[in-house]
Amino acid sequence: MEIRWLEDFIALARTRHFSRAADEQHVTQPTFSRRIKLLEEEMGVTLINRQTLPLSLTPAGEEFLTLCEQVTERVRLTRERVRAISAGQQRRIMVAAPQSLLAHFLPEWLAQQGWQERVQPYLRATGWVASDYFQALARAECDLAICYWPVGRCDLDIDTSSSTYRVIGQERLIPVTGLTSDGSPCTQLPGTRQQPVPWLAYPKRGLLGSAVKAHLARLPHTTYLTAQSENLYAAGIKELVLLGYGMSWLPERNVASELASGQLVRAGDSRWDVPMELRLYRHHQHHHAELDSLWSELPPLRP
C-alpha cells in the first residue's frame, strides 16, 4: 500500500467524484480508478458506494477515511521535521529512472559529469511505468526523471506539459534472439504469415511497446510477430530471450555483453533498430539551489 493511495482516497471522499478527484491528484481517471480499486483490494472491503450520486462512503470507508487523514498528516509532519533537521546541509538531488537505466547508464553518466555525490538514485521508481515519473515530478517525490523517449513520431498517452527536459544520451532498441543447440539464431525477422516470429513484448500501451509498434508501422514491409508474453522489465525479457523463448527489442546497452560473448545475436539488421533518446526531465515549478545549479550545467536543448 502506498501513501498516494491514501491521498487519492481522501481526495475522492472530499470531491465525491472520480473525475474531479483524479484532476486534483494529477492523474488520468482510469489510473485514479485503478488505484482506488487496488486500495479496496488491499483492505479487503468495499470503501466506496458507487451506486449513489454523488458517490458516498460505506461505513468501512468512513472509518478508513479517519485513518487515512491521521496517517497522511503524520507523514507530512515527519517530512517537515526531517527536512528541518537537514536544513543547512547540501541537498542531494533525487533522480528516478527505469531499472535498465539505473544499471546500464546512470552510474557511468554521473561519473562523467562528476555528480556522484550530488545525485542519488530514487530506487522506489524502478517498477514505474512512464506516466508515473511525471506524476512523481509533480508531487516533488523526486527532483529529476530519466526516461527513454522515441526519436520518431509516436502517439503516447503521457502528459509532459508541466515538465521540461534535456537530452542526455542516445539509445537503440535492437532486435535480439538466443541460439539453438546447433548455434544458429532461434528466430529471424521479419517472419512469415505461416511462421510468425515469437515475440517477447512490452505492454502495448507502454512507452517502449508504443515505440516498437510505431517503428514497425513505418517500415515498408510487413512484420509477422506473435506475442508470447508481456513484461514491463527489459531485464526479465532478456532472461526469456536467453532461454530461447523468442526475440525482443532490447536497449543496446543492456545486451552489449551478451552480444559480445555470443549468448545473443541480432534477430534482424539495422533497419529494425528503434532509435531512442534518453531524456532528463524536471518539473517547471519546482526549484531549489542544488537542482537549479545542476540544471544550469547541462547543455541547452537544441531547437
PDB file of C-alpha atoms in Angstrom:
ATOM      1  CA  MET A   1       0.000   0.000   0.000  1.00  0.00           C
ATOM      2  CA  GLU A   2       1.331   3.430  -0.952  1.00  0.00           C
ATOM      3  CA  ILE A   3       0.787   6.814   0.724  1.00  0.00           C
ATOM      4  CA  ARG A   4      -0.507   8.241  -2.554  1.00  0.00           C
ATOM      5  CA  TRP A   5      -3.370   5.701  -2.462  1.00  0.00           C
ATOM      6  CA  LEU A   6      -4.426   7.160   0.885  1.00  0.00           C
ATOM      7  CA  GLU A   7      -4.177  10.664  -0.569  1.00  0.00           C
ATOM      8  CA  ASP A   8      -6.298   9.507  -3.520  1.00  0.00           C
ATOM      9  CA  PHE A   9      -8.966   8.209  -1.147  1.00  0.00           C
ATOM     10  CA  ILE A  10      -9.031  11.473   0.816  1.00  0.00           C
ATOM     11  CA  ALA A  11      -9.447  13.431  -2.436  1.00  0.00           C
ATOM     12  CA  LEU A  12     -12.294  11.156  -3.537  1.00  0.00           C
ATOM     13  CA  ALA A  13     -14.017  11.439  -0.151  1.00  0.00           C
ATOM     14  CA  ARG A  14     -13.790  15.226  -0.391  1.00  0.00           C
ATOM     15  CA  THR A  15     -14.979  15.640  -4.003  1.00  0.00           C
ATOM     16  CA  ARG A  16     -17.313  12.596  -4.170  1.00  0.00           C
ATOM     17  CA  HIS A  17     -16.442  12.488  -7.873  1.00  0.00           C
ATOM     18  CA  PHE A  18     -13.837  10.290  -9.617  1.00  0.00           C
ATOM     19  CA  SER A  19     -13.021  12.765 -12.399  1.00  0.00           C
ATOM     20  CA  ARG A  20     -12.557  15.784 -10.117  1.00  0.00           C
ATOM     21  CA  ALA A  21     -10.514  13.772  -7.634  1.00  0.00           C
ATOM     22  CA  ALA A  22      -8.297  12.472 -10.455  1.00  0.00           C
ATOM     23  CA  ASP A  23      -7.692  16.057 -11.594  1.00  0.00           C
ATOM     24  CA  GLU A  24      -6.678  17.053  -8.065  1.00  0.00           C
ATOM     25  CA  GLN A  25      -4.233  14.162  -7.922  1.00  0.00           C
ATOM     26  CA  HIS A  26      -2.799  14.967 -11.378  1.00  0.00           C
ATOM     27  CA  VAL A  27      -3.620  11.552 -12.864  1.00  0.00           C
ATOM     28  CA  THR A  28      -5.974  10.285 -15.521  1.00  0.00           C
ATOM     29  CA  GLN A  29      -9.343   8.992 -14.357  1.00  0.00           C
ATOM     30  CA  PRO A  30      -8.609   5.355 -15.404  1.00  0.00           C
ATOM     31  CA  THR A  31      -5.359   5.434 -13.406  1.00  0.00           C
ATOM     32  CA  PHE A  32      -7.122   7.002 -10.414  1.00  0.00           C
ATOM     33  CA  SER A  33      -9.980   4.470 -10.516  1.00  0.00           C
ATOM     34  CA  ARG A  34      -7.483   1.617 -10.731  1.00  0.00           C
ATOM     35  CA  ARG A  35      -5.615   2.874  -7.670  1.00  0.00           C
ATOM     36  CA  ILE A  36      -8.839   3.167  -5.650  1.00  0.00           C
ATOM     37  CA  LYS A  37      -9.726  -0.393  -6.680  1.00  0.00           C
ATOM     38  CA  LEU A  38      -6.256  -1.602  -5.623  1.00  0.00           C
ATOM     39  CA  LEU A  39      -6.754   0.130  -2.270  1.00  0.00           C
ATOM     40  CA  GLU A  40     -10.079  -1.656  -1.749  1.00  0.00           C
ATOM     41  CA  GLU A  41      -8.500  -4.977  -2.696  1.00  0.00           C
ATOM     42  CA  GLU A  42      -5.654  -4.338  -0.261  1.00  0.00           C
ATOM     43  CA  MET A  43      -8.128  -3.587   2.551  1.00  0.00           C
ATOM     44  CA  GLY A  44     -10.390  -6.465   1.582  1.00  0.00           C
ATOM     45  CA  VAL A  45     -13.579  -4.363   1.788  1.00  0.00           C
ATOM     46  CA  THR A  46     -15.638  -2.004  -0.367  1.00  0.00           C
ATOM     47  CA  LEU A  47     -14.870   1.573   0.647  1.00  0.00           C
ATOM     48  CA  ILE A  48     -16.898   3.475  -1.968  1.00  0.00           C
ATOM     49  CA  ASN A  49     -20.621   3.169  -2.667  1.00  0.00           C
ATOM     50  CA  ARG A  50     -20.687   3.664  -6.428  1.00  0.00           C
ATOM     51  CA  GLN A  51     -24.485   3.336  -6.682  1.00  0.00           C
ATOM     52  CA  THR A  52     -25.235   6.744  -5.152  1.00  0.00           C
ATOM     53  CA  LEU A  53     -24.963  10.127  -6.836  1.00  0.00           C
ATOM     54  CA  PRO A  54     -22.810  11.777  -5.753  1.00  0.00           C
ATOM     55  CA  LEU A  55     -20.601   8.929  -4.557  1.00  0.00           C
ATOM     56  CA  SER A  56     -20.698   8.086  -0.864  1.00  0.00           C
ATOM     57  CA  LEU A  57     -18.511   6.171   1.545  1.00  0.00           C
ATOM     58  CA  THR A  58     -19.521   2.848   3.018  1.00  0.00           C
ATOM     59  CA  PRO A  59     -19.365   2.546   6.819  1.00  0.00           C
ATOM     60  CA  ALA A  60     -15.979   0.877   6.385  1.00  0.00           C
ATOM     61  CA  GLY A  61     -14.956   3.757   4.122  1.00  0.00           C
ATOM     62  CA  GLU A  62     -15.917   6.347   6.742  1.00  0.00           C
ATOM     63  CA  GLU A  63     -13.780   4.584   9.331  1.00  0.00           C
ATOM     64  CA  PHE A  64     -10.916   4.216   6.867  1.00  0.00           C
ATOM     65  CA  LEU A  65     -11.074   7.921   5.957  1.00  0.00           C
ATOM     66  CA  THR A  66     -10.269   8.871   9.545  1.00  0.00           C
ATOM     67  CA  LEU A  67      -7.235   6.587   9.491  1.00  0.00           C
ATOM     68  CA  CYS A  68      -6.096   7.993   6.130  1.00  0.00           C
ATOM     69  CA  GLU A  69      -6.226  11.556   7.434  1.00  0.00           C
ATOM     70  CA  GLN A  70      -4.252  10.610  10.531  1.00  0.00           C
ATOM     71  CA  VAL A  71      -1.582   8.711   8.592  1.00  0.00           C
ATOM     72  CA  THR A  72      -1.079  11.335   5.876  1.00  0.00           C
ATOM     73  CA  GLU A  73      -0.865  14.127   8.452  1.00  0.00           C
ATOM     74  CA  ARG A  74       1.725  12.123  10.411  1.00  0.00           C
ATOM     75  CA  VAL A  75       3.754  11.618   7.241  1.00  0.00           C
ATOM     76  CA  ARG A  76       3.538  15.339   6.402  1.00  0.00           C
ATOM     77  CA  LEU A  77       4.761  16.376   9.831  1.00  0.00           C
ATOM     78  CA  THR A  78       7.558  13.809   9.785  1.00  0.00           C
ATOM     79  CA  ARG A  79       8.647  15.015   6.358  1.00  0.00           C
ATOM     80  CA  GLU A  80       8.792  18.591   7.630  1.00  0.00           C
ATOM     81  CA  ARG A  81      10.830  17.567  10.684  1.00  0.00           C
ATOM     82  CA  VAL A  82      13.292  15.581   8.584  1.00  0.00           C
ATOM     83  CA  ARG A  83      13.720  18.493   6.208  1.00  0.00           C
ATOM     84  CA  ALA A  84      14.247  20.837   9.136  1.00  0.00           C
ATOM     85  CA  ILE A  85      16.941  18.543  10.547  1.00  0.00           C
ATOM     86  CA  SER A  86      18.797  18.529   7.246  1.00  0.00           C
ATOM     87  CA  ALA A  87      18.421  22.288   6.681  1.00  0.00           C
ATOM     88  CA  GLY A  88      21.754  23.902   6.046  1.00  0.00           C
ATOM     89  CA  GLN A  89      23.246  20.705   4.654  1.00  0.00           C
ATOM     90  CA  GLN A  90      23.822  20.249   0.947  1.00  0.00           C
ATOM     91  CA  ARG A  91      20.726  18.629  -0.501  1.00  0.00           C
ATOM     92  CA  ARG A  92      21.219  15.580  -2.697  1.00  0.00           C
ATOM     93  CA  ILE A  93      19.174  15.531  -5.862  1.00  0.00           C
ATOM     94  CA  MET A  94      16.842  12.543  -6.249  1.00  0.00           C
ATOM     95  CA  VAL A  95      16.654  11.080  -9.754  1.00  0.00           C
ATOM     96  CA  ALA A  96      14.149   8.424 -10.812  1.00  0.00           C
ATOM     97  CA  ALA A  97      14.909   6.076 -13.693  1.00  0.00           C
ATOM     98  CA  PRO A  98      13.881   2.675 -15.053  1.00  0.00           C
ATOM     99  CA  GLN A  99      15.814  -0.290 -13.713  1.00  0.00           C
ATOM    100  CA  SER A 100      17.623  -0.785 -17.024  1.00  0.00           C
ATOM    101  CA  LEU A 101      18.993   2.780 -16.943  1.00  0.00           C
ATOM    102  CA  LEU A 102      19.921   2.570 -13.264  1.00  0.00           C
ATOM    103  CA  ALA A 103      22.071  -0.440 -14.088  1.00  0.00           C
ATOM    104  CA  HIS A 104      23.431   0.388 -17.539  1.00  0.00           C
ATOM    105  CA  PHE A 105      23.506   4.180 -17.878  1.00  0.00           C
ATOM    106  CA  LEU A 106      23.178   6.243 -14.711  1.00  0.00           C
ATOM    107  CA  PRO A 107      26.406   5.274 -12.867  1.00  0.00           C
ATOM    108  CA  GLU A 108      28.624   5.970 -15.884  1.00  0.00           C
ATOM    109  CA  TRP A 109      26.798   9.196 -16.742  1.00  0.00           C
ATOM    110  CA  LEU A 110      27.063  10.540 -13.188  1.00  0.00           C
ATOM    111  CA  ALA A 111      30.775   9.689 -13.158  1.00  0.00           C
ATOM    112  CA  GLN A 112      31.303  11.528 -16.441  1.00  0.00           C
ATOM    113  CA  GLN A 113      29.610  14.608 -15.010  1.00  0.00           C
ATOM    114  CA  GLY A 114      31.349  14.309 -11.634  1.00  0.00           C
ATOM    115  CA  TRP A 115      27.958  14.256  -9.906  1.00  0.00           C
ATOM    116  CA  GLN A 116      28.177  11.054  -7.859  1.00  0.00           C
ATOM    117  CA  GLU A 117      27.970  12.989  -4.574  1.00  0.00           C
ATOM    118  CA  ARG A 118      25.258  15.365  -5.776  1.00  0.00           C
ATOM    119  CA  VAL A 119      22.730  12.942  -7.260  1.00  0.00           C
ATOM    120  CA  GLN A 120      21.081   9.951  -5.605  1.00  0.00           C
ATOM    121  CA  PRO A 121      19.011   7.311  -7.455  1.00  0.00           C
ATOM    122  CA  TYR A 122      15.412   7.055  -6.262  1.00  0.00           C
ATOM    123  CA  LEU A 123      15.081   3.291  -6.002  1.00  0.00           C
ATOM    124  CA  ARG A 124      11.312   3.190  -5.480  1.00  0.00           C
ATOM    125  CA  ALA A 125      10.894   4.183  -9.131  1.00  0.00           C
ATOM    126  CA  THR A 126      12.302   1.022 -10.703  1.00  0.00           C
ATOM    127  CA  GLY A 127       8.857  -0.526 -11.215  1.00  0.00           C
ATOM    128  CA  TRP A 128       7.094   2.557 -12.531  1.00  0.00           C
ATOM    129  CA  VAL A 129       5.526   2.998 -15.957  1.00  0.00           C
ATOM    130  CA  ALA A 130       6.387   6.163 -17.908  1.00  0.00           C
ATOM    131  CA  SER A 131       3.448   8.258 -16.671  1.00  0.00           C
ATOM    132  CA  ASP A 132       4.415   7.567 -13.042  1.00  0.00           C
ATOM    133  CA  TYR A 133       7.628   9.560 -13.461  1.00  0.00           C
ATOM    134  CA  PHE A 134       5.785  12.730 -14.437  1.00  0.00           C
ATOM    135  CA  GLN A 135       3.268  12.308 -11.627  1.00  0.00           C
ATOM    136  CA  ALA A 136       6.162  11.894  -9.180  1.00  0.00           C
ATOM    137  CA  LEU A 137       7.795  15.070 -10.514  1.00  0.00           C
ATOM    138  CA  ALA A 138       4.505  16.924  -9.997  1.00  0.00           C
ATOM    139  CA  ARG A 139       4.337  15.686  -6.376  1.00  0.00           C
ATOM    140  CA  ALA A 140       8.018  16.587  -5.825  1.00  0.00           C
ATOM    141  CA  GLU A 141       8.581  12.951  -4.891  1.00  0.00           C
ATOM    142  CA  CYS A 142      11.758  13.152  -6.960  1.00  0.00           C
ATOM    143  CA  ASP A 143      13.684  16.050  -8.480  1.00  0.00           C
ATOM    144  CA  LEU A 144      14.590  14.550 -11.849  1.00  0.00           C
ATOM    145  CA  ALA A 145      13.481  11.649 -14.014  1.00  0.00           C
ATOM    146  CA  ILE A 146      15.383   9.898 -16.798  1.00  0.00           C
ATOM    147  CA  CYS A 147      13.181   8.345 -19.473  1.00  0.00           C
ATOM    148  CA  TYR A 148      13.559   6.605 -22.788  1.00  0.00           C
ATOM    149  CA  TRP A 149      11.835   8.637 -25.495  1.00  0.00           C
ATOM    150  CA  PRO A 150      11.151   7.710 -29.149  1.00  0.00           C
ATOM    151  CA  VAL A 151      13.023   9.749 -31.759  1.00  0.00           C
ATOM    152  CA  GLY A 152      10.406   9.063 -34.442  1.00  0.00           C
ATOM    153  CA  ARG A 153       6.741  10.034 -34.314  1.00  0.00           C
ATOM    154  CA  CYS A 154       4.891   8.006 -31.710  1.00  0.00           C
ATOM    155  CA  ASP A 155       1.489   8.566 -30.111  1.00  0.00           C
ATOM    156  CA  LEU A 156       1.946   8.414 -26.344  1.00  0.00           C
ATOM    157  CA  ASP A 157      -0.750   8.989 -23.743  1.00  0.00           C
ATOM    158  CA  ILE A 158       1.628  10.802 -21.390  1.00  0.00           C
ATOM    159  CA  ASP A 159       1.160  14.369 -20.187  1.00  0.00           C
ATOM    160  CA  THR A 160       4.561  16.088 -20.120  1.00  0.00           C
ATOM    161  CA  SER A 161       3.225  19.659 -20.262  1.00  0.00           C
ATOM    162  CA  SER A 162       4.324  20.534 -16.714  1.00  0.00           C
ATOM    163  CA  SER A 163       7.917  19.409 -17.291  1.00  0.00           C
ATOM    164  CA  THR A 164      10.963  20.440 -19.279  1.00  0.00           C
ATOM    165  CA  TYR A 165      13.819  18.223 -20.409  1.00  0.00           C
ATOM    166  CA  ARG A 166      17.350  17.909 -21.720  1.00  0.00           C
ATOM    167  CA  VAL A 167      18.614  15.132 -23.986  1.00  0.00           C
ATOM    168  CA  ILE A 168      21.469  13.412 -22.137  1.00  0.00           C
ATOM    169  CA  GLY A 169      22.095  10.377 -24.328  1.00  0.00           C
ATOM    170  CA  GLN A 170      21.050   8.147 -27.184  1.00  0.00           C
ATOM    171  CA  GLU A 171      19.929   4.528 -27.202  1.00  0.00           C
ATOM    172  CA  ARG A 172      18.613   1.978 -29.662  1.00  0.00           C
ATOM    173  CA  LEU A 173      16.174  -0.840 -29.106  1.00  0.00           C
ATOM    174  CA  ILE A 174      17.703  -3.622 -31.165  1.00  0.00           C
ATOM    175  CA  PRO A 175      16.126  -6.967 -32.084  1.00  0.00           C
ATOM    176  CA  VAL A 176      17.946  -9.862 -30.420  1.00  0.00           C
ATOM    177  CA  THR A 177      17.419 -13.583 -30.095  1.00  0.00           C
ATOM    178  CA  GLY A 178      19.095 -16.546 -28.468  1.00  0.00           C
ATOM    179  CA  LEU A 179      20.799 -19.502 -30.104  1.00  0.00           C
ATOM    180  CA  THR A 180      19.616 -23.041 -30.776  1.00  0.00           C
ATOM    181  CA  SER A 181      21.634 -26.078 -29.722  1.00  0.00           C
ATOM    182  CA  ASP A 182      23.471 -26.037 -33.059  1.00  0.00           C
ATOM    183  CA  GLY A 183      24.450 -22.388 -32.634  1.00  0.00           C
ATOM    184  CA  SER A 184      22.031 -20.843 -35.114  1.00  0.00           C
ATOM    185  CA  PRO A 185      19.666 -17.964 -34.236  1.00  0.00           C
ATOM    186  CA  CYS A 186      16.406 -19.099 -32.653  1.00  0.00           C
ATOM    187  CA  THR A 187      14.434 -16.842 -34.963  1.00  0.00           C
ATOM    188  CA  GLN A 188      14.871 -14.061 -37.513  1.00  0.00           C
ATOM    189  CA  LEU A 189      12.794 -11.127 -38.676  1.00  0.00           C
ATOM    190  CA  PRO A 190      10.511 -10.482 -40.475  1.00  0.00           C
ATOM    191  CA  GLY A 191       8.846 -13.916 -40.163  1.00  0.00           C
ATOM    192  CA  THR A 192       6.047 -15.134 -42.414  1.00  0.00           C
ATOM    193  CA  ARG A 193       2.297 -15.454 -42.166  1.00  0.00           C
ATOM    194  CA  GLN A 194       2.728 -19.213 -41.770  1.00  0.00           C
ATOM    195  CA  GLN A 195       5.617 -18.911 -39.300  1.00  0.00           C
ATOM    196  CA  PRO A 196       5.399 -15.648 -37.349  1.00  0.00           C
ATOM    197  CA  VAL A 197       8.308 -14.707 -35.128  1.00  0.00           C
ATOM    198  CA  PRO A 198       7.774 -15.489 -31.412  1.00  0.00           C
ATOM    199  CA  TRP A 199       7.970 -12.106 -29.698  1.00  0.00           C
ATOM    200  CA  LEU A 200       8.563 -11.285 -26.040  1.00  0.00           C
ATOM    201  CA  ALA A 201       6.770  -7.956 -25.884  1.00  0.00           C
ATOM    202  CA  TYR A 202       6.473  -4.891 -23.700  1.00  0.00           C
ATOM    203  CA  PRO A 203       2.969  -3.823 -22.589  1.00  0.00           C
ATOM    204  CA  LYS A 204       1.086  -2.499 -25.633  1.00  0.00           C
ATOM    205  CA  ARG A 205       0.391   0.942 -24.172  1.00  0.00           C
ATOM    206  CA  GLY A 206       3.761   1.354 -22.501  1.00  0.00           C
ATOM    207  CA  LEU A 207       6.397   3.708 -23.853  1.00  0.00           C
ATOM    208  CA  LEU A 208       8.777   1.069 -25.222  1.00  0.00           C
ATOM    209  CA  GLY A 209       5.948  -1.040 -26.618  1.00  0.00           C
ATOM    210  CA  SER A 210       4.487   2.001 -28.371  1.00  0.00           C
ATOM    211  CA  ALA A 211       7.903   2.953 -29.763  1.00  0.00           C
ATOM    212  CA  VAL A 212       8.430  -0.503 -31.280  1.00  0.00           C
ATOM    213  CA  LYS A 213       4.910  -0.559 -32.723  1.00  0.00           C
ATOM    214  CA  ALA A 214       5.328   2.902 -34.295  1.00  0.00           C
ATOM    215  CA  HIS A 215       8.697   1.973 -35.818  1.00  0.00           C
ATOM    216  CA  LEU A 216       7.351  -1.231 -37.364  1.00  0.00           C
ATOM    217  CA  ALA A 217       4.426   0.708 -38.835  1.00  0.00           C
ATOM    218  CA  ARG A 218       6.886   2.974 -40.669  1.00  0.00           C
ATOM    219  CA  LEU A 219       8.757   0.104 -42.329  1.00  0.00           C
ATOM    220  CA  PRO A 220       7.853  -0.567 -45.973  1.00  0.00           C
ATOM    221  CA  HIS A 221       7.280  -4.269 -45.402  1.00  0.00           C
ATOM    222  CA  THR A 222       5.144  -6.407 -43.118  1.00  0.00           C
ATOM    223  CA  THR A 223       6.493  -7.905 -39.911  1.00  0.00           C
ATOM    224  CA  TYR A 224       4.911 -11.140 -38.739  1.00  0.00           C
ATOM    225  CA  LEU A 225       5.034 -11.442 -34.959  1.00  0.00           C
ATOM    226  CA  THR A 226       3.171 -13.478 -32.386  1.00  0.00           C
ATOM    227  CA  ALA A 227       3.381 -12.180 -28.819  1.00  0.00           C
ATOM    228  CA  GLN A 228       4.368 -14.865 -26.304  1.00  0.00           C
ATOM    229  CA  SER A 229       4.204 -12.657 -23.219  1.00  0.00           C
ATOM    230  CA  GLU A 230       4.267  -9.061 -21.995  1.00  0.00           C
ATOM    231  CA  ASN A 231       6.779  -7.779 -19.472  1.00  0.00           C
ATOM    232  CA  LEU A 232       7.479  -4.257 -18.249  1.00  0.00           C
ATOM    233  CA  TYR A 233      11.105  -5.026 -17.412  1.00  0.00           C
ATOM    234  CA  ALA A 234      13.845  -5.303 -20.043  1.00  0.00           C
ATOM    235  CA  ALA A 235      15.868  -7.500 -17.667  1.00  0.00           C
ATOM    236  CA  GLY A 236      13.023 -10.013 -17.397  1.00  0.00           C
ATOM    237  CA  ILE A 237      12.543 -10.084 -21.153  1.00  0.00           C
ATOM    238  CA  LYS A 238      16.277 -10.597 -21.682  1.00  0.00           C
ATOM    239  CA  GLU A 239      16.262 -13.682 -19.462  1.00  0.00           C
ATOM    240  CA  LEU A 240      13.476 -15.235 -21.541  1.00  0.00           C
ATOM    241  CA  VAL A 241      15.306 -14.398 -24.772  1.00  0.00           C
ATOM    242  CA  LEU A 242      18.456 -16.049 -23.407  1.00  0.00           C
ATOM    243  CA  LEU A 243      16.405 -19.152 -22.621  1.00  0.00           C
ATOM    244  CA  GLY A 244      15.302 -19.359 -26.245  1.00  0.00           C
ATOM    245  CA  TYR A 245      11.640 -18.402 -25.894  1.00  0.00           C
ATOM    246  CA  GLY A 246      11.694 -15.852 -28.700  1.00  0.00           C
ATOM    247  CA  MET A 247      13.098 -12.479 -29.711  1.00  0.00           C
ATOM    248  CA  SER A 248      12.622  -8.958 -28.449  1.00  0.00           C
ATOM    249  CA  TRP A 249      13.723  -5.363 -28.886  1.00  0.00           C
ATOM    250  CA  LEU A 250      16.076  -4.550 -26.015  1.00  0.00           C
ATOM    251  CA  PRO A 251      18.170  -1.474 -25.182  1.00  0.00           C
ATOM    252  CA  GLU A 252      21.581  -1.932 -26.774  1.00  0.00           C
ATOM    253  CA  ARG A 253      23.399  -1.112 -23.532  1.00  0.00           C
ATOM    254  CA  ASN A 254      21.531  -3.912 -21.774  1.00  0.00           C
ATOM    255  CA  VAL A 255      22.649  -6.616 -24.188  1.00  0.00           C
ATOM    256  CA  ALA A 256      26.138  -5.403 -25.171  1.00  0.00           C
ATOM    257  CA  SER A 257      27.971  -8.036 -23.112  1.00  0.00           C
ATOM    258  CA  GLU A 258      25.715 -10.883 -24.282  1.00  0.00           C
ATOM    259  CA  LEU A 259      26.188  -9.864 -27.923  1.00  0.00           C
ATOM    260  CA  ALA A 260      29.957  -9.688 -27.429  1.00  0.00           C
ATOM    261  CA  SER A 261      30.055 -13.139 -25.811  1.00  0.00           C
ATOM    262  CA  GLY A 262      27.765 -14.694 -28.419  1.00  0.00           C
ATOM    263  CA  GLN A 263      24.997 -15.584 -25.980  1.00  0.00           C
ATOM    264  CA  LEU A 264      22.672 -13.375 -28.012  1.00  0.00           C
ATOM    265  CA  VAL A 265      22.681 -12.446 -31.691  1.00  0.00           C
ATOM    266  CA  ARG A 266      20.756  -9.905 -33.709  1.00  0.00           C
ATOM    267  CA  ALA A 267      17.376 -11.064 -34.988  1.00  0.00           C
ATOM    268  CA  GLY A 268      17.479  -8.526 -37.827  1.00  0.00           C
ATOM    269  CA  ASP A 269      19.687  -5.867 -39.379  1.00  0.00           C
ATOM    270  CA  SER A 270      19.812  -2.167 -38.501  1.00  0.00           C
ATOM    271  CA  ARG A 271      16.577  -1.267 -40.298  1.00  0.00           C
ATOM    272  CA  TRP A 272      14.777  -2.914 -37.367  1.00  0.00           C
ATOM    273  CA  ASP A 273      16.555  -0.753 -34.779  1.00  0.00           C
ATOM    274  CA  VAL A 274      14.313   1.689 -32.905  1.00  0.00           C
ATOM    275  CA  PRO A 275      16.174   4.959 -32.164  1.00  0.00           C
ATOM    276  CA  MET A 276      15.529   6.432 -28.717  1.00  0.00           C
ATOM    277  CA  GLU A 277      16.642   9.481 -26.773  1.00  0.00           C
ATOM    278  CA  LEU A 278      17.495   9.473 -23.104  1.00  0.00           C
ATOM    279  CA  ARG A 279      15.736  12.488 -21.646  1.00  0.00           C
ATOM    280  CA  LEU A 280      16.251  14.088 -18.264  1.00  0.00           C
ATOM    281  CA  TYR A 281      13.043  15.761 -17.040  1.00  0.00           C
ATOM    282  CA  ARG A 282      12.270  18.222 -14.249  1.00  0.00           C
ATOM    283  CA  HIS A 283       9.075  19.992 -13.197  1.00  0.00           C
ATOM    284  CA  HIS A 284       8.643  23.614 -14.294  1.00  0.00           C
ATOM    285  CA  GLN A 285       7.617  24.888 -10.870  1.00  0.00           C
ATOM    286  CA  HIS A 286       9.935  23.019  -8.509  1.00  0.00           C
ATOM    287  CA  HIS A 287      13.185  24.759  -7.634  1.00  0.00           C
ATOM    288  CA  HIS A 288      15.947  24.557  -5.076  1.00  0.00           C
ATOM    289  CA  ALA A 289      19.518  25.766  -5.226  1.00  0.00           C
ATOM    290  CA  GLU A 290      21.203  22.417  -5.874  1.00  0.00           C
ATOM    291  CA  LEU A 291      18.752  21.412  -8.597  1.00  0.00           C
ATOM    292  CA  ASP A 292      18.933  24.766 -10.362  1.00  0.00           C
ATOM    293  CA  SER A 293      22.732  24.724 -10.222  1.00  0.00           C
ATOM    294  CA  LEU A 294      22.954  21.235 -11.707  1.00  0.00           C
ATOM    295  CA  TRP A 295      20.419  22.073 -14.414  1.00  0.00           C
ATOM    296  CA  SER A 296      22.439  25.116 -15.451  1.00  0.00           C
ATOM    297  CA  GLU A 297      25.440  22.858 -16.103  1.00  0.00           C
ATOM    298  CA  LEU A 298      23.568  20.762 -18.682  1.00  0.00           C
ATOM    299  CA  PRO A 299      23.858  21.585 -22.393  1.00  0.00           C
ATOM    300  CA  PRO A 300      20.834  23.616 -23.585  1.00  0.00           C
ATOM    301  CA  LEU A 301      18.116  21.891 -25.582  1.00  0.00           C
ATOM    302  CA  ARG A 302      18.776  22.262 -29.297  1.00  0.00           C
ATOM    303  CA  PRO A 303      15.898  23.878 -31.257  1.00  0.00           C
TER     304      PRO A 303
END
